[in-house]
Coordinates of C-alpha atoms in Angstrom, one line a residue:
M1 CA 137.7 -57.5 -27.6
I2 CA 138.8 -55.5 -30.6
L3 CA 142.2 -56.0 -31.9
K4 CA 143.9 -52.9 -33.4
L5 CA 146.2 -53.8 -36.2
K6 CA 149.2 -51.6 -36.9
P7 CA 149.2 -50.4 -40.4
E8 CA 151.9 -52.1 -42.4
K9 CA 154.7 -49.8 -43.5
K10 CA 155.1 -50.2 -47.1
K11 CA 158.3 -49.4 -49.0
L12 CA 157.9 -46.7 -51.6
P13 CA 158.3 -48.0 -55.2
A14 CA 161.8 -47.7 -56.6
A15 CA 160.6 -45.2 -59.2
I16 CA 159.3 -42.8 -56.4
R17 CA 162.5 -43.3 -54.3
N18 CA 164.7 -42.5 -57.3
N19 CA 162.6 -39.4 -58.0
R20 CA 163.5 -38.0 -54.6
K21 CA 167.1 -37.3 -55.7
P22 CA 166.4 -34.4 -58.1
L23 CA 164.0 -32.9 -55.5
I24 CA 166.7 -33.0 -52.8
L25 CA 169.2 -31.5 -55.2
K26 CA 166.8 -28.7 -56.2
S27 CA 165.9 -28.0 -52.5
N28 CA 169.6 -27.9 -51.5
A29 CA 170.5 -25.7 -54.5
A30 CA 167.8 -23.2 -53.4
Q31 CA 169.2 -23.1 -49.9
M32 CA 172.7 -22.6 -51.2
V33 CA 171.9 -19.4 -53.1
P34 CA 172.4 -16.9 -50.3
F35 CA 175.6 -18.5 -49.1
I36 CA 176.9 -18.7 -52.7
L37 CA 176.2 -15.0 -53.1
I38 CA 178.2 -14.2 -50.0
I39 CA 181.1 -16.2 -51.2
A40 CA 180.8 -14.7 -54.7
V41 CA 181.0 -11.2 -53.2
F42 CA 184.2 -12.1 -51.3
I43 CA 185.7 -13.7 -54.4
I44 CA 185.1 -10.6 -56.5
V45 CA 186.6 -8.5 -53.7
A46 CA 189.7 -10.8 -53.5
L47 CA 190.2 -10.6 -57.3
F48 CA 189.6 -6.9 -57.7
P49 CA 190.2 -5.1 -54.4
G50 CA 191.3 -1.9 -56.1
W51 CA 187.8 -1.5 -57.6
F52 CA 186.4 -0.8 -54.1
A53 CA 189.3 0.8 -52.2
N54 CA 189.9 4.5 -52.2
H55 CA 193.2 4.3 -50.3
A56 CA 196.5 2.4 -50.5
P57 CA 196.6 -0.5 -48.1
N58 CA 200.1 0.2 -46.6
I59 CA 200.4 4.0 -46.6
T60 CA 200.6 5.3 -43.0
D61 CA 199.6 8.7 -41.6
L62 CA 200.1 9.0 -37.9
T63 CA 198.1 12.2 -37.7
Q64 CA 195.0 10.2 -38.5
R65 CA 195.6 7.1 -36.4
L66 CA 192.7 5.3 -34.6
M67 CA 190.0 7.4 -36.3
P68 CA 186.4 5.9 -36.0
P69 CA 184.3 4.5 -38.9
G70 CA 182.9 7.2 -41.2
Y71 CA 185.8 9.6 -40.6
R72 CA 186.7 12.0 -43.4
S73 CA 190.4 13.0 -43.7
A74 CA 191.5 16.6 -44.5
D75 CA 191.4 15.9 -48.3
G76 CA 187.8 14.7 -48.0
S77 CA 188.4 11.0 -48.6
L78 CA 186.2 8.7 -46.6
N79 CA 187.6 6.1 -44.1
L80 CA 184.5 3.9 -44.1
L81 CA 185.7 1.6 -41.4
G82 CA 188.0 4.0 -39.7
T83 CA 191.8 3.9 -39.5
D84 CA 194.2 1.7 -37.6
E85 CA 197.1 2.4 -35.2
L86 CA 199.3 3.7 -38.1
G87 CA 196.6 5.7 -39.8
R88 CA 196.0 3.1 -42.5
D89 CA 192.4 2.7 -43.9
V90 CA 190.8 -0.4 -42.3
F91 CA 188.3 -0.9 -45.1
T92 CA 191.1 -1.0 -47.7
R93 CA 193.2 -3.4 -45.7
L94 CA 190.2 -5.6 -45.1
L95 CA 189.7 -5.8 -48.9
Y96 CA 193.3 -6.6 -49.7
G97 CA 193.3 -9.1 -46.7
T98 CA 190.5 -10.9 -48.4
R99 CA 192.8 -11.8 -51.3
V100 CA 195.4 -13.2 -48.9
S101 CA 193.0 -15.2 -46.7
L102 CA 191.1 -16.8 -49.6
S103 CA 194.1 -17.5 -51.8
V104 CA 195.8 -19.3 -48.8
S105 CA 192.8 -21.4 -48.1
V106 CA 192.2 -22.4 -51.8
A107 CA 195.9 -23.2 -52.4
A108 CA 196.2 -25.2 -49.2
V109 CA 193.0 -27.2 -50.0
L110 CA 194.3 -28.0 -53.5
I111 CA 197.6 -29.2 -52.1
S112 CA 196.1 -31.3 -49.3
G113 CA 193.2 -32.5 -51.4
I114 CA 195.2 -33.7 -54.4
T115 CA 198.0 -35.2 -52.3
G116 CA 195.6 -36.9 -49.8
G117 CA 193.2 -38.0 -52.5
L118 CA 195.9 -39.7 -54.7
L119 CA 197.6 -41.4 -51.7
G120 CA 194.2 -42.6 -50.4
I121 CA 193.3 -44.2 -53.7
L122 CA 196.7 -46.0 -53.8
A123 CA 196.2 -47.1 -50.1
G124 CA 192.8 -48.5 -50.9
Y125 CA 193.6 -50.2 -54.2
Y126 CA 197.0 -51.7 -53.2
R127 CA 196.0 -53.5 -50.0
N128 CA 199.6 -54.5 -49.2
K129 CA 202.6 -52.9 -47.6
L130 CA 202.2 -49.7 -49.7
G131 CA 198.7 -49.1 -48.4
T132 CA 199.8 -49.9 -44.8
V133 CA 202.7 -47.5 -45.0
I134 CA 200.6 -44.7 -46.4
M135 CA 197.9 -45.1 -43.7
R136 CA 200.4 -45.4 -40.8
F137 CA 202.2 -42.3 -42.1
A138 CA 198.9 -40.4 -42.2
D139 CA 198.2 -41.6 -38.6
I140 CA 201.6 -40.1 -37.5
V141 CA 200.8 -36.8 -39.1
L142 CA 197.4 -36.7 -37.5
S143 CA 198.9 -37.4 -34.1
I144 CA 201.1 -34.3 -34.2
P145 CA 199.3 -31.2 -32.8
F146 CA 198.6 -28.7 -35.6
F147 CA 200.3 -25.7 -34.0
L148 CA 203.4 -27.7 -33.0
L149 CA 203.7 -28.9 -36.6
A150 CA 203.2 -25.3 -37.8
I151 CA 205.9 -23.9 -35.4
L152 CA 208.4 -26.6 -36.4
T153 CA 207.8 -26.0 -40.1
V154 CA 208.0 -22.3 -39.9
A155 CA 211.1 -22.5 -37.7
V156 CA 212.8 -24.4 -40.5
L157 CA 211.4 -22.5 -43.5
G158 CA 210.7 -19.1 -42.0
P159 CA 207.4 -17.2 -41.8
S160 CA 206.0 -16.3 -45.2
L161 CA 202.8 -16.7 -47.2
L162 CA 204.2 -19.6 -49.2
N163 CA 205.4 -21.4 -46.1
M164 CA 202.0 -21.0 -44.5
I165 CA 200.4 -22.6 -47.5
I166 CA 202.9 -25.5 -47.2
V167 CA 202.2 -25.9 -43.5
L168 CA 198.4 -26.1 -44.0
G169 CA 198.8 -28.5 -46.9
I170 CA 201.0 -30.8 -44.9
A171 CA 198.8 -30.7 -41.8
R172 CA 195.5 -31.5 -43.5
W173 CA 196.2 -34.1 -46.2
P174 CA 195.5 -37.1 -43.9
R175 CA 191.9 -36.2 -43.8
Y176 CA 191.5 -36.8 -47.5
V177 CA 193.6 -40.0 -47.3
R178 CA 191.1 -41.6 -44.9
V179 CA 188.1 -40.6 -47.0
A180 CA 189.6 -41.7 -50.3
Q181 CA 191.0 -44.9 -48.9
G182 CA 187.6 -45.9 -47.4
K183 CA 185.7 -45.1 -50.6
T184 CA 188.3 -46.9 -52.7
L185 CA 187.9 -50.1 -50.6
T186 CA 184.2 -50.0 -51.3
T187 CA 184.6 -49.2 -55.0
V188 CA 187.1 -51.9 -55.9
N189 CA 184.6 -54.6 -55.1
Q190 CA 181.9 -53.2 -57.4
D191 CA 181.0 -55.2 -60.5
F192 CA 182.1 -52.6 -63.0
V193 CA 185.6 -52.6 -61.6
K194 CA 185.8 -56.3 -61.6
A195 CA 184.6 -56.3 -65.2
A196 CA 187.3 -53.9 -66.2
E197 CA 189.9 -56.1 -64.6
V198 CA 188.6 -59.2 -66.4
M199 CA 188.6 -57.3 -69.7
G200 CA 192.3 -56.5 -69.2
A201 CA 192.2 -52.9 -68.3
G202 CA 195.4 -51.5 -66.9
T203 CA 195.8 -50.3 -63.4
G204 CA 196.1 -46.7 -64.4
R205 CA 192.9 -46.9 -66.5
I206 CA 191.0 -48.5 -63.6
L207 CA 192.1 -45.9 -61.1
I208 CA 191.5 -42.9 -63.3
R209 CA 188.4 -44.0 -65.4
H210 CA 186.5 -46.1 -62.8
I211 CA 187.6 -45.4 -59.2
L212 CA 188.5 -41.7 -59.3
P213 CA 185.0 -40.5 -60.5
E214 CA 183.4 -42.4 -57.6
I215 CA 185.7 -40.7 -55.1
V216 CA 185.6 -37.1 -56.3
P217 CA 182.2 -36.2 -54.9
S218 CA 183.2 -37.3 -51.4
L219 CA 186.5 -35.4 -51.7
V220 CA 184.6 -32.3 -52.8
V221 CA 182.5 -32.4 -49.7
V222 CA 185.6 -32.7 -47.5
A223 CA 187.3 -29.9 -49.4
T224 CA 184.4 -27.5 -49.0
I225 CA 184.3 -28.0 -45.3
E226 CA 188.1 -27.8 -45.1
M227 CA 188.0 -24.5 -46.8
G228 CA 186.4 -22.8 -43.8
L229 CA 188.9 -24.5 -41.5
M230 CA 191.8 -23.2 -43.6
I231 CA 190.6 -19.6 -43.3
I232 CA 190.5 -20.1 -39.5
F233 CA 193.9 -21.7 -39.4
E234 CA 195.4 -18.9 -41.6
A235 CA 194.0 -16.3 -39.2
S236 CA 195.3 -18.2 -36.3
L237 CA 198.8 -18.5 -37.7
S238 CA 198.9 -14.8 -38.7
F239 CA 197.5 -14.0 -35.2
I240 CA 200.6 -15.6 -33.5
G241 CA 203.0 -14.2 -36.0
L242 CA 203.7 -17.3 -38.1
G243 CA 201.7 -16.2 -41.2
V244 CA 201.7 -13.1 -43.4
Q245 CA 204.2 -10.6 -42.2
P246 CA 203.7 -6.9 -41.8
P247 CA 202.9 -4.6 -43.5
D248 CA 201.0 -6.9 -45.9
P249 CA 197.4 -7.2 -44.7
S250 CA 195.5 -10.4 -43.8
W251 CA 192.5 -10.9 -41.6
G252 CA 194.6 -12.7 -39.0
S253 CA 197.3 -10.0 -38.8
M254 CA 194.5 -7.4 -38.5
L255 CA 193.1 -9.2 -35.6
T256 CA 196.6 -9.3 -34.0
S257 CA 197.0 -5.5 -34.3
G258 CA 193.5 -4.9 -33.2
Q259 CA 193.6 -6.8 -30.0
Q260 CA 195.9 -4.2 -28.4
Y261 CA 193.3 -1.5 -29.0
V262 CA 190.0 -3.2 -28.3
S263 CA 189.1 -0.8 -25.5
Q264 CA 189.7 2.4 -27.5
A265 CA 189.3 1.2 -31.2
W266 CA 186.8 -1.6 -31.3
W267 CA 186.6 -1.5 -35.1
L268 CA 190.1 -2.8 -35.6
A269 CA 189.3 -6.4 -34.5
T270 CA 185.5 -6.4 -35.1
F271 CA 185.4 -6.0 -38.9
P272 CA 188.1 -8.7 -39.7
G273 CA 186.4 -11.0 -37.2
C274 CA 183.0 -10.4 -38.9
A275 CA 184.6 -11.1 -42.3
I276 CA 186.0 -14.4 -41.1
F277 CA 182.7 -15.3 -39.5
L278 CA 180.7 -14.7 -42.6
V279 CA 183.0 -16.6 -45.0
V280 CA 183.4 -19.6 -42.7
I281 CA 179.7 -19.9 -42.0
A282 CA 178.8 -19.6 -45.7
I283 CA 181.4 -22.2 -46.7
N284 CA 180.3 -24.6 -44.0
Q285 CA 176.7 -24.3 -44.9
I286 CA 177.5 -25.0 -48.6
G287 CA 179.5 -28.0 -47.5
D288 CA 176.7 -29.4 -45.4
L289 CA 174.2 -29.0 -48.2
I290 CA 176.4 -30.7 -50.7
R291 CA 177.0 -33.5 -48.2
D292 CA 173.3 -33.9 -47.7
A293 CA 172.6 -34.0 -51.5
L294 CA 175.3 -36.7 -52.0
D295 CA 174.4 -38.8 -49.0
P296 CA 172.7 -42.0 -50.0
K297 CA 170.8 -42.2 -46.7
V298 CA 169.1 -38.8 -47.5
Q299 CA 168.4 -39.8 -51.1

């Protein structure tokens, strides 16, 4: 009888395991390149829409309404993506709508990320009534449906671009609180934090110099993923009339006007929808790759 011994699984030496990290980072960086290029194009368009547009975004001409993509007007100007129900150039409005959608998402992520991150650090460091109150308040906000919170806030403040940013910031900060609080609870027990406390470092110094740098990478991952959600939420609020108000263009408001003409002017809703799809997919892929690069289990 021959006994077959299973080969023993040996752990890789620490030096080899540590060398995996730069390889993972390089691999993820290479995979990010096409998605970063997509985002870079949209950022350039958002910053300088006038460079690419050959029409004004809000000038109407009812004699040229619902013209198909590639239509040339009487003066010879090209309507690359056609015109809408009021004769406005769809391509131009899509360019200027990029500025609105991206600025709303960036501003909302900054508000929710900074607010939630700071509150999460306090909740994790002060494990007393203050931390309990912060976490319970975050749970209450999370329990309120997003659109109900948006409707209530807009009903009080009124529909506008600024109020939509406030709504998105209020609705999403609890996500950062949970991440920051959990990471802080782990970090405060580390030796370097204990050593700083023994050496007499103040609370502010410990939070800023020792705990915050450990939490920022996790918050960056959350913020990257949240950016895509913010664009979808902005489009959703504009779609139901709670966001950017006419005649200012945004991707969501363009979808709203386009839904009424889907059967006769497919391009009105198709191109804004494709823009939302491309940006959200690119941002989500970048967020996933950053998360994989920073995940200790992968490293």
